[in-house]
Coordinates of N, CA and C in Angstrom, one line a residue:
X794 N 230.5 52.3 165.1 CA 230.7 52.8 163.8 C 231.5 54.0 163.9
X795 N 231.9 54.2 162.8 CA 233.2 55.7 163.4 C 232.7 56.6 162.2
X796 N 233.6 57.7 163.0 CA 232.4 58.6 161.9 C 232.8 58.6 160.4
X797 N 234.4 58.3 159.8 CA 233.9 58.2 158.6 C 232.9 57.9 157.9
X798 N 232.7 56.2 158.7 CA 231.7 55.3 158.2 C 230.7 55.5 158.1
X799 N 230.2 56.3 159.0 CA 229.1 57.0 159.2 C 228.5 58.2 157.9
X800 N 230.0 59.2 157.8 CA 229.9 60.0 157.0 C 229.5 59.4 155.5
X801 N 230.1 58.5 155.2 CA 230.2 57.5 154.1 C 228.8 57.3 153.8
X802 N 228.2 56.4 155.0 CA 226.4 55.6 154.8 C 225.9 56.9 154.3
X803 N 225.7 57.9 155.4 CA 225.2 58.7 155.3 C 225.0 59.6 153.8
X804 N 226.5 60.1 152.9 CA 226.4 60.6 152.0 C 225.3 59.2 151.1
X805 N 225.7 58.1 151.0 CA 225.4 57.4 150.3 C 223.7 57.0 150.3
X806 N 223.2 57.1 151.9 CA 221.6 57.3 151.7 C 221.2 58.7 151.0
X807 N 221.7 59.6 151.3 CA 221.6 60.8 150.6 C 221.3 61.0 149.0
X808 N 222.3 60.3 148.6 CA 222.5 60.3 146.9 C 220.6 59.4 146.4
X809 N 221.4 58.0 147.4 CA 219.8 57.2 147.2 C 218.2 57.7 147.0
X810 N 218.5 58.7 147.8 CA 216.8 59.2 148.5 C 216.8 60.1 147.1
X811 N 218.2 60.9 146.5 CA 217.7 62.1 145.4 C 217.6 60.7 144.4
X812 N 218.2 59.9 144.1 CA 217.8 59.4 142.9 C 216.4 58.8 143.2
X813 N 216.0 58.3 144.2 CA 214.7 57.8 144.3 C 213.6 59.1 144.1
X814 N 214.0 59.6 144.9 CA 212.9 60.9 144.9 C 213.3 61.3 143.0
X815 N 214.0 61.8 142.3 CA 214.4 61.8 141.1 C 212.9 60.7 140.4
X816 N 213.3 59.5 140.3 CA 212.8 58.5 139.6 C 211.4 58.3 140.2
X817 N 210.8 59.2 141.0 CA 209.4 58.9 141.0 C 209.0 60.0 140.5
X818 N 209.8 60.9 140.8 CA 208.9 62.3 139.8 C 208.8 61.7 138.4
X819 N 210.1 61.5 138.0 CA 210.3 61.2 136.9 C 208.8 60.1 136.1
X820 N 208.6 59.4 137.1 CA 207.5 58.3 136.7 C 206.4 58.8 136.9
X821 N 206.1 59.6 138.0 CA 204.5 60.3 138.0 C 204.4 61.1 136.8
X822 N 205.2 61.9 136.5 CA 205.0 62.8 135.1 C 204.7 62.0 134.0
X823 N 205.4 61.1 133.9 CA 205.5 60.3 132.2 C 204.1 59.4 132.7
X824 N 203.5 59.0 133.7 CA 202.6 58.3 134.1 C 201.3 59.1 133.3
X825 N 201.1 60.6 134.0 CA 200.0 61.4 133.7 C 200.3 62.1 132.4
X826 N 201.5 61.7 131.6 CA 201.5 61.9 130.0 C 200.7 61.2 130.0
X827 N 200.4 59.6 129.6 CA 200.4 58.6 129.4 C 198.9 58.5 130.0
X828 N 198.6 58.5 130.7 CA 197.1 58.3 131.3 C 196.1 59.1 130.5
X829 N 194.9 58.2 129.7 CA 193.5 58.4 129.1 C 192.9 59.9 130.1
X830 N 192.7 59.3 131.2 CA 191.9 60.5 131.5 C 192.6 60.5 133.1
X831 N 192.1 61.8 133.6 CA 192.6 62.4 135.3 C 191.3 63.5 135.5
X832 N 190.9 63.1 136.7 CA 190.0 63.8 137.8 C 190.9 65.4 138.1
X833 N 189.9 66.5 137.6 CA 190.4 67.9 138.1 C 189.8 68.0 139.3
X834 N 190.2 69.2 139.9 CA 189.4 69.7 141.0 C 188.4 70.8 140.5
X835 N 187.4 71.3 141.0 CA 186.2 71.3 140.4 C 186.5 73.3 140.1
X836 N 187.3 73.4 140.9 CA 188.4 75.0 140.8 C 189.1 74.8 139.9
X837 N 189.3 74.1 139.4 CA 190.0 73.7 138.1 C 189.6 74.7 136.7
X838 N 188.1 74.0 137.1 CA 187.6 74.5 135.5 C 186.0 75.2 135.9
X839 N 186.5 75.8 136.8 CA 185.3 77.0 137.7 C 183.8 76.1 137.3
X840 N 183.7 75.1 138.1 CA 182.5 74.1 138.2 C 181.9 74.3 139.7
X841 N 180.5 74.9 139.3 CA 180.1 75.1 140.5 C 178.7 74.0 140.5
X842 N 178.3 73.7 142.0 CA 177.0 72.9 142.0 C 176.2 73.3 141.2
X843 N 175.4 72.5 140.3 CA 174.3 73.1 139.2 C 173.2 73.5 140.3
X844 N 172.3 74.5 139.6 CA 171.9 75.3 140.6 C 170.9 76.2 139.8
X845 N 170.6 76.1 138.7 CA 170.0 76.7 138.2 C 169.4 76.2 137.0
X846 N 167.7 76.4 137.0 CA 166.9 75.6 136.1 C 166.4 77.0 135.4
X847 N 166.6 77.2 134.0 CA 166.4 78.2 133.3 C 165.2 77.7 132.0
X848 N 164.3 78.1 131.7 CA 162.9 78.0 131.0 C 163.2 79.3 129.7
X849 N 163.3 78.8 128.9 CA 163.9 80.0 127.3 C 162.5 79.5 126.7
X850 N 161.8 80.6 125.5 CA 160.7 80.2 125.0 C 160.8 81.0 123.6
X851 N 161.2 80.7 122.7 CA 161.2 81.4 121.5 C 161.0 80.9 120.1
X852 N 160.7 81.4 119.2 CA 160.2 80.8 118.0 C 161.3 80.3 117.1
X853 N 161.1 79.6 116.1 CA 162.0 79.0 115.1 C 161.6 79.4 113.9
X854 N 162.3 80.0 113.3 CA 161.7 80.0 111.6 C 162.5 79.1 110.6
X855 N 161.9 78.2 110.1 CA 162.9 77.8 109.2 C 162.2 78.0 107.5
X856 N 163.3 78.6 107.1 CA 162.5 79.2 105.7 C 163.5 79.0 104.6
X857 N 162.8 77.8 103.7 CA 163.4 77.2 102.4 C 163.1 77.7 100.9
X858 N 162.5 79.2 101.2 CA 162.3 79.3 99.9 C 162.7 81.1 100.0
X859 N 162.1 81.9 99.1 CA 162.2 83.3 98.2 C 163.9 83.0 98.0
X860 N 164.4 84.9 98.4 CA 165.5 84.9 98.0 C 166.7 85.1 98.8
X861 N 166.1 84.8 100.2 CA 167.3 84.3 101.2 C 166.6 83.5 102.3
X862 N 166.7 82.4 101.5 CA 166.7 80.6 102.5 C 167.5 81.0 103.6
X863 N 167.1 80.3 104.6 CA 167.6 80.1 106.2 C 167.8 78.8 106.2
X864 N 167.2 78.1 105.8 CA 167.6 76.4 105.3 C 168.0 75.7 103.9
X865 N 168.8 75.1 103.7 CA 168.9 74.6 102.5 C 169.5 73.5 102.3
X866 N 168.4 72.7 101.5 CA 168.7 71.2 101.1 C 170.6 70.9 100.4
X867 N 171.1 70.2 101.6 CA 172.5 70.1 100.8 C 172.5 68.6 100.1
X868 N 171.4 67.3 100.9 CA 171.6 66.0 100.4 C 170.1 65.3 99.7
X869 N 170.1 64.8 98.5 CA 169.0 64.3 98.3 C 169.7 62.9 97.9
X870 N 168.9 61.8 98.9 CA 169.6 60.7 98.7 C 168.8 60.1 97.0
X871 N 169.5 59.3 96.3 CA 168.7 58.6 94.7 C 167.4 57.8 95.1
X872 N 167.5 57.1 96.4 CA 165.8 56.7 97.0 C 165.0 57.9 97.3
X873 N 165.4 58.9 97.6 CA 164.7 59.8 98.1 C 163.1 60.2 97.3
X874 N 163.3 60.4 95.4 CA 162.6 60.8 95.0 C 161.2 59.2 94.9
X875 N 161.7 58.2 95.3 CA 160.7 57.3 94.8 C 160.5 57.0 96.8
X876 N 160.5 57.9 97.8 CA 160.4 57.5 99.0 C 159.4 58.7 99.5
X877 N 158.2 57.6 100.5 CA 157.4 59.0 100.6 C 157.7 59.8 102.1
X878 N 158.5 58.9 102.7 CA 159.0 60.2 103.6 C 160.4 60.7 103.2
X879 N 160.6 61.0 102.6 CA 162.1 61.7 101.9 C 163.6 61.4 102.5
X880 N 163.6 59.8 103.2 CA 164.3 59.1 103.7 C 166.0 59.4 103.3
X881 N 166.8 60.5 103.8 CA 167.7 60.3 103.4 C 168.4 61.4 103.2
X882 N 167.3 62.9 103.0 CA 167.3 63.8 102.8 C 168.3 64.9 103.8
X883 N 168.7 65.9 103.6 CA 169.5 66.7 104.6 C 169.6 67.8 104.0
X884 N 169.5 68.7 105.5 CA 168.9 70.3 105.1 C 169.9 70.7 106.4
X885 N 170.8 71.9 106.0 CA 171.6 72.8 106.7 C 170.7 74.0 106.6
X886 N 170.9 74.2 108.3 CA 170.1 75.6 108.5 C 171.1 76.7 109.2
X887 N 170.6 78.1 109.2 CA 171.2 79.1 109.7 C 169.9 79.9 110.7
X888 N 169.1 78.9 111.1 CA 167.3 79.8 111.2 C 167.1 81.1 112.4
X889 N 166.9 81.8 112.2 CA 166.7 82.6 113.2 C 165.4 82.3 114.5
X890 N 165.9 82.7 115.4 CA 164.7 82.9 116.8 C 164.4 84.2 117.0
X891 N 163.5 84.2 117.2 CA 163.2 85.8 117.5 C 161.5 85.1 119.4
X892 N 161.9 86.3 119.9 CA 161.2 86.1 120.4 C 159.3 85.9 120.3
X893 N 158.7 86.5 119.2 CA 157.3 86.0 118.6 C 157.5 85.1 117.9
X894 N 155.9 84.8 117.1 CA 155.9 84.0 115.9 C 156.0 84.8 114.8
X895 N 156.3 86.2 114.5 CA 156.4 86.8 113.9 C 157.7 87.1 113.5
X896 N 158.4 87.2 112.5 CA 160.0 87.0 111.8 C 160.6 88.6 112.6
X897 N 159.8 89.6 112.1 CA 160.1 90.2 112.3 C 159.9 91.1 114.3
X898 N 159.9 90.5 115.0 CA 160.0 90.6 116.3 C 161.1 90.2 116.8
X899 N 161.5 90.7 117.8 CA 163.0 90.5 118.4 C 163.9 89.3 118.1
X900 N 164.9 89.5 117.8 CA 166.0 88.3 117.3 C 166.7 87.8 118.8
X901 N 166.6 86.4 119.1 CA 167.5 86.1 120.0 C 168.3 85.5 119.9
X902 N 168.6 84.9 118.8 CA 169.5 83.7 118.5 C 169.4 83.3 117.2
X903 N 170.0 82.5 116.9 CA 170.1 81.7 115.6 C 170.2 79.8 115.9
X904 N 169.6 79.0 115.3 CA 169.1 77.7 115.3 C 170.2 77.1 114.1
X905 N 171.6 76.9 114.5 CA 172.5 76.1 113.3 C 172.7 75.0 113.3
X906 N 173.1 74.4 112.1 CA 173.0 73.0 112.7 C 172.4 72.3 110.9
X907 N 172.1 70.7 111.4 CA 171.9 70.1 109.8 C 170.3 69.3 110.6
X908 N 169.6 69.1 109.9 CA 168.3 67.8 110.2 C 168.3 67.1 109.4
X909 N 168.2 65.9 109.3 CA 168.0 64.7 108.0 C 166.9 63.9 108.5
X910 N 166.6 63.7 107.4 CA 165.4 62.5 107.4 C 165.8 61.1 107.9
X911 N 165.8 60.5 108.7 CA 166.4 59.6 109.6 C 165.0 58.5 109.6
X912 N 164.3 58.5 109.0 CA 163.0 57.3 109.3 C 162.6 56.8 107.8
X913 N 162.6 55.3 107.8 CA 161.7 55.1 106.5 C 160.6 55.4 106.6
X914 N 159.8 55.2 107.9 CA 158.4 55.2 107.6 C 157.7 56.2 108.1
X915 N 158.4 57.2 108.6 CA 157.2 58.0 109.0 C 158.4 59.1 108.9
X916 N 158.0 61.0 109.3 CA 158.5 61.8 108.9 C 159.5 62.1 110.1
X917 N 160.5 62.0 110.3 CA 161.2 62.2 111.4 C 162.8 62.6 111.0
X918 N 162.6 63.4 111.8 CA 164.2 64.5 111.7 C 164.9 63.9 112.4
X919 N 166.6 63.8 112.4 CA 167.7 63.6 113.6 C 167.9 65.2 113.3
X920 N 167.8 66.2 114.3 CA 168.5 67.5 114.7 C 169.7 67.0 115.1
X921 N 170.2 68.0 114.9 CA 172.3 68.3 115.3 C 172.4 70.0 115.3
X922 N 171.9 70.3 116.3 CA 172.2 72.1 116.0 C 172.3 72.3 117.1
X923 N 173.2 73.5 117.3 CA 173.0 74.5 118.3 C 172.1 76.2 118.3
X924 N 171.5 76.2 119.4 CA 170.8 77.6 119.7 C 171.9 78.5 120.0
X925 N 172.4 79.3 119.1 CA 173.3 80.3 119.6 C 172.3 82.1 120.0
X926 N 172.7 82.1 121.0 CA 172.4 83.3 121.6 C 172.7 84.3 121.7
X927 N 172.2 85.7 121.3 CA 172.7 86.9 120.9 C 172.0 88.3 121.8
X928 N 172.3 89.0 122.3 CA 171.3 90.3 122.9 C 170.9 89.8 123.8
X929 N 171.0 89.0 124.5 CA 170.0 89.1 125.6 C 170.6 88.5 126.7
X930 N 171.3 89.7 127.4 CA 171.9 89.9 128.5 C 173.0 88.9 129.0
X931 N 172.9 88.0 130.0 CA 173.8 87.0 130.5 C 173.8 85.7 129.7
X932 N 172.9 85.9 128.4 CA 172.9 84.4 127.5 C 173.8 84.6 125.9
X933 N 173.9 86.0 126.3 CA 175.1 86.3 124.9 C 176.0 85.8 124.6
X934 N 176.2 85.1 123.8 CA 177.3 84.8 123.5 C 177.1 83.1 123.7
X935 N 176.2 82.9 124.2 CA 176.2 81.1 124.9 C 175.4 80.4 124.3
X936 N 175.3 79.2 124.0 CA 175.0 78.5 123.0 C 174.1 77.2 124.1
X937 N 173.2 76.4 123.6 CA 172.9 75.1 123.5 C 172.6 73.8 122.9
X938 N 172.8 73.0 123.1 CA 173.4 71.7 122.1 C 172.4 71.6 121.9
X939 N 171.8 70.6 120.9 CA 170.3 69.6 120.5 C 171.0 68.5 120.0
X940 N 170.5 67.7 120.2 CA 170.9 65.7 119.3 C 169.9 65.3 119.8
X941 N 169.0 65.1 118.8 CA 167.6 64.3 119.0 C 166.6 63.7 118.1
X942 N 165.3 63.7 118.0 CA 164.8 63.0 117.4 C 163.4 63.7 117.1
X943 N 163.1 64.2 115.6 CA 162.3 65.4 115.7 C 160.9 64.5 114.8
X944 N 159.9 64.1 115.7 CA 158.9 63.8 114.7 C 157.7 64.7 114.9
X945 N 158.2 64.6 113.1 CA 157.5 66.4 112.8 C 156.1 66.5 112.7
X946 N 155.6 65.2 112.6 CA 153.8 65.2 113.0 C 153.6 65.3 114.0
X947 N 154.1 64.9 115.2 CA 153.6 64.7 116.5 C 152.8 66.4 116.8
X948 N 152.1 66.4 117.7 CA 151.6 67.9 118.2 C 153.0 68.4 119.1
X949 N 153.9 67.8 120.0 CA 154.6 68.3 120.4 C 156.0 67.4 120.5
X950 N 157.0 67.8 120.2 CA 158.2 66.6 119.9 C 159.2 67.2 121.2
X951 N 159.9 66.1 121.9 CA 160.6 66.2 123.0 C 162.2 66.0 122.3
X952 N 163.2 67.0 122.8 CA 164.7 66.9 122.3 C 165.3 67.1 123.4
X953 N 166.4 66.2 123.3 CA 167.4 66.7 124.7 C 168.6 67.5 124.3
X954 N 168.8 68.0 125.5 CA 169.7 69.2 125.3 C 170.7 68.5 126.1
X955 N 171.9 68.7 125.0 CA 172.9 67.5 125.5 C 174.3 68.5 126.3
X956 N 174.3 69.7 126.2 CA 175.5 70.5 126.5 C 175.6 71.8 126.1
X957 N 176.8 72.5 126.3 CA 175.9 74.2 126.1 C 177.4 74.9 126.4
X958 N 177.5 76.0 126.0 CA 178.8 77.0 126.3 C 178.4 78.1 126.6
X959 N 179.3 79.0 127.3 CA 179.1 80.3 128.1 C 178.2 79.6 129.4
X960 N 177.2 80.2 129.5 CA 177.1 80.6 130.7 C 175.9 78.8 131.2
X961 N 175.9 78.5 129.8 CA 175.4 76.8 129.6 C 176.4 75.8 129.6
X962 N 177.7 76.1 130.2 CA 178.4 75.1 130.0 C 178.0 73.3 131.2
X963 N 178.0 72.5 130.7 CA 177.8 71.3 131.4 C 176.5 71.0 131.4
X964 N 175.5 71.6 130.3 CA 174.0 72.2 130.7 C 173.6 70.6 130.3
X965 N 172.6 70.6 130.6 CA 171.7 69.0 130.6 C 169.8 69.4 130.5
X966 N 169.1 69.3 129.8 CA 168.2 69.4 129.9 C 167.2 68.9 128.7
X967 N 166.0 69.6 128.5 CA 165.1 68.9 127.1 C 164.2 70.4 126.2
X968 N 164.1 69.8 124.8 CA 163.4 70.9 124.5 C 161.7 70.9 123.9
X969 N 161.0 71.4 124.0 CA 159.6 71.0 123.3 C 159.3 72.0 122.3
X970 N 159.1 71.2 121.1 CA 158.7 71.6 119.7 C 157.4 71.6 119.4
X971 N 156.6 72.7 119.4 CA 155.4 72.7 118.6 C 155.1 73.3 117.6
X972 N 154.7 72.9 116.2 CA 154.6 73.9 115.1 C 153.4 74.7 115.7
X973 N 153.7 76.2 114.9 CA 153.0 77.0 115.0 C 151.9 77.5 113.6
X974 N 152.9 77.3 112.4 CA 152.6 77.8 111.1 C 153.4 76.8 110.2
X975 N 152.9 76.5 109.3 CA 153.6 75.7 108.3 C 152.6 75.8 106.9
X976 N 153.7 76.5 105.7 CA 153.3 76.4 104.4 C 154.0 75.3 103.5
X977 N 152.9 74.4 103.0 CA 153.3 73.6 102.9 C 153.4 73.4 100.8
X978 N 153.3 74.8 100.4 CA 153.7 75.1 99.2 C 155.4 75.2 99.3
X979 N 155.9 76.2 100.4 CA 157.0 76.9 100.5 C 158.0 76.1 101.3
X980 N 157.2 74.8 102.3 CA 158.2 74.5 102.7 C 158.3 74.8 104.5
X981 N 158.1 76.7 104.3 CA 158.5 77.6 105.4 C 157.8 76.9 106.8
X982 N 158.4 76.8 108.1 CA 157.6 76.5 109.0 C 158.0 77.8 110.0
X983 N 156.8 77.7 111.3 CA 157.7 78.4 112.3 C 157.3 77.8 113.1
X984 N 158.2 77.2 113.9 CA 158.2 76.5 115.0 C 158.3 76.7 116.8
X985 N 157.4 76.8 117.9 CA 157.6 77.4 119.1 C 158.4 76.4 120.1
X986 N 159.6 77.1 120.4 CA 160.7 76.2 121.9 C 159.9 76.5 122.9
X987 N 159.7 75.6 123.6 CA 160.2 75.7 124.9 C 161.3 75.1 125.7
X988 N 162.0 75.6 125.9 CA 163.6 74.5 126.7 C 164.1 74.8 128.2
X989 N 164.1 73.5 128.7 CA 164.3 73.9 130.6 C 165.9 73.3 130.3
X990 N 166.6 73.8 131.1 CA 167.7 73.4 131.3 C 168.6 74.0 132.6
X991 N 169.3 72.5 133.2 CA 169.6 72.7 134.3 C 171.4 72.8 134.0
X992 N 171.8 74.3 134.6 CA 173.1 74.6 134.0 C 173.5 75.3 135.4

């Protein structure tokens, strides 16, 4: 072969290899547009081994009546009034936690979120709220999920804790509900958490 020819092949694998190398970038990019989902690395999105089981224990007030409700009925379904578990019903809350049973003892959080009457026949809540967390140290600012199933007779009702932000992110765990107090002129309850969660 002489070296033109050489020089020739040569240039010409050259060109080859940038258009090829060209047309696979080109395809891996438009590929990972285009792809539902992609595996990060766990430095990605500062994911460390879970590693910590945390036990929170604080009260719930949920208060429907004087002259500043913490809950309030936004839905009355038209079965509702001829239904004797109030099938249908829905109440947006803003409720405060404080560390006692007592309103006025330390505030840790706030309980947001909606509950509806989710059962014909017996008294049962679907929860949708988060525990948002205020003052108290490394849980400032960090929140945990609830989606669950609140039957409000039971002596103690089990909720899972589906997810969490700040320092609860990826959190997984359950909560236990026991009334404490409930007037059942006003409505008002106060209700005691306990919640484990592995974050």
């Amino acid at each position: 072969m002489s070296k033109t020819s050489f020089q020739k092949l040569s240039s010409t694998l050259m060109i080859l290899l940038v258009f090829l190398s060209h047309l696979l970038t080109t395809h891996g990019s438009s590929k990972s547009q285009l792809d539902f989902s992609r595996k990060l690395p766990k430095k990605a999105i500062r994911l460390k081994r879970s590693k910590t089981i945390s036990h929170l224990h604080f009260y719930f007030h949920d208060i429907l009546s004087g002259k500043n409700p913490t809950a309030v009925k936004i839905v009355e379904a038209n079965m509702t009034k001829n239904s004797a578990t109030k099938f249908g019903s829905m109440v947006m809350m803003d409720d405060p936690l404080t560390i006692g049973p007592k309103l006025s003892s330390k505030l840790v959080g706030r309980a947001q979120g909606i509950y509806a009457q989710a059962s014909l026949n017996d008294i049962a809540y679907l929860m949708v709220l988060n525990f948002a967390f205020v003052d108290e140290g490394d849980y400032n600012g960090s929140t945990l999920s609830v989606l669950g199933r609140n039957k409000v007779l039971s002596s103690v009702r089990e909720m899972p804790i589906v997810g969490g932000t700040g320092v609860f992110r990826f959190a997984r765990g359950y909560a236990l509900a026991k009334a404490h107090a409930y007037d059942p002129k006003t409505g008002n309850a106060v209700v005691e958490y306990s919640v484990f969660v592995v974050h």
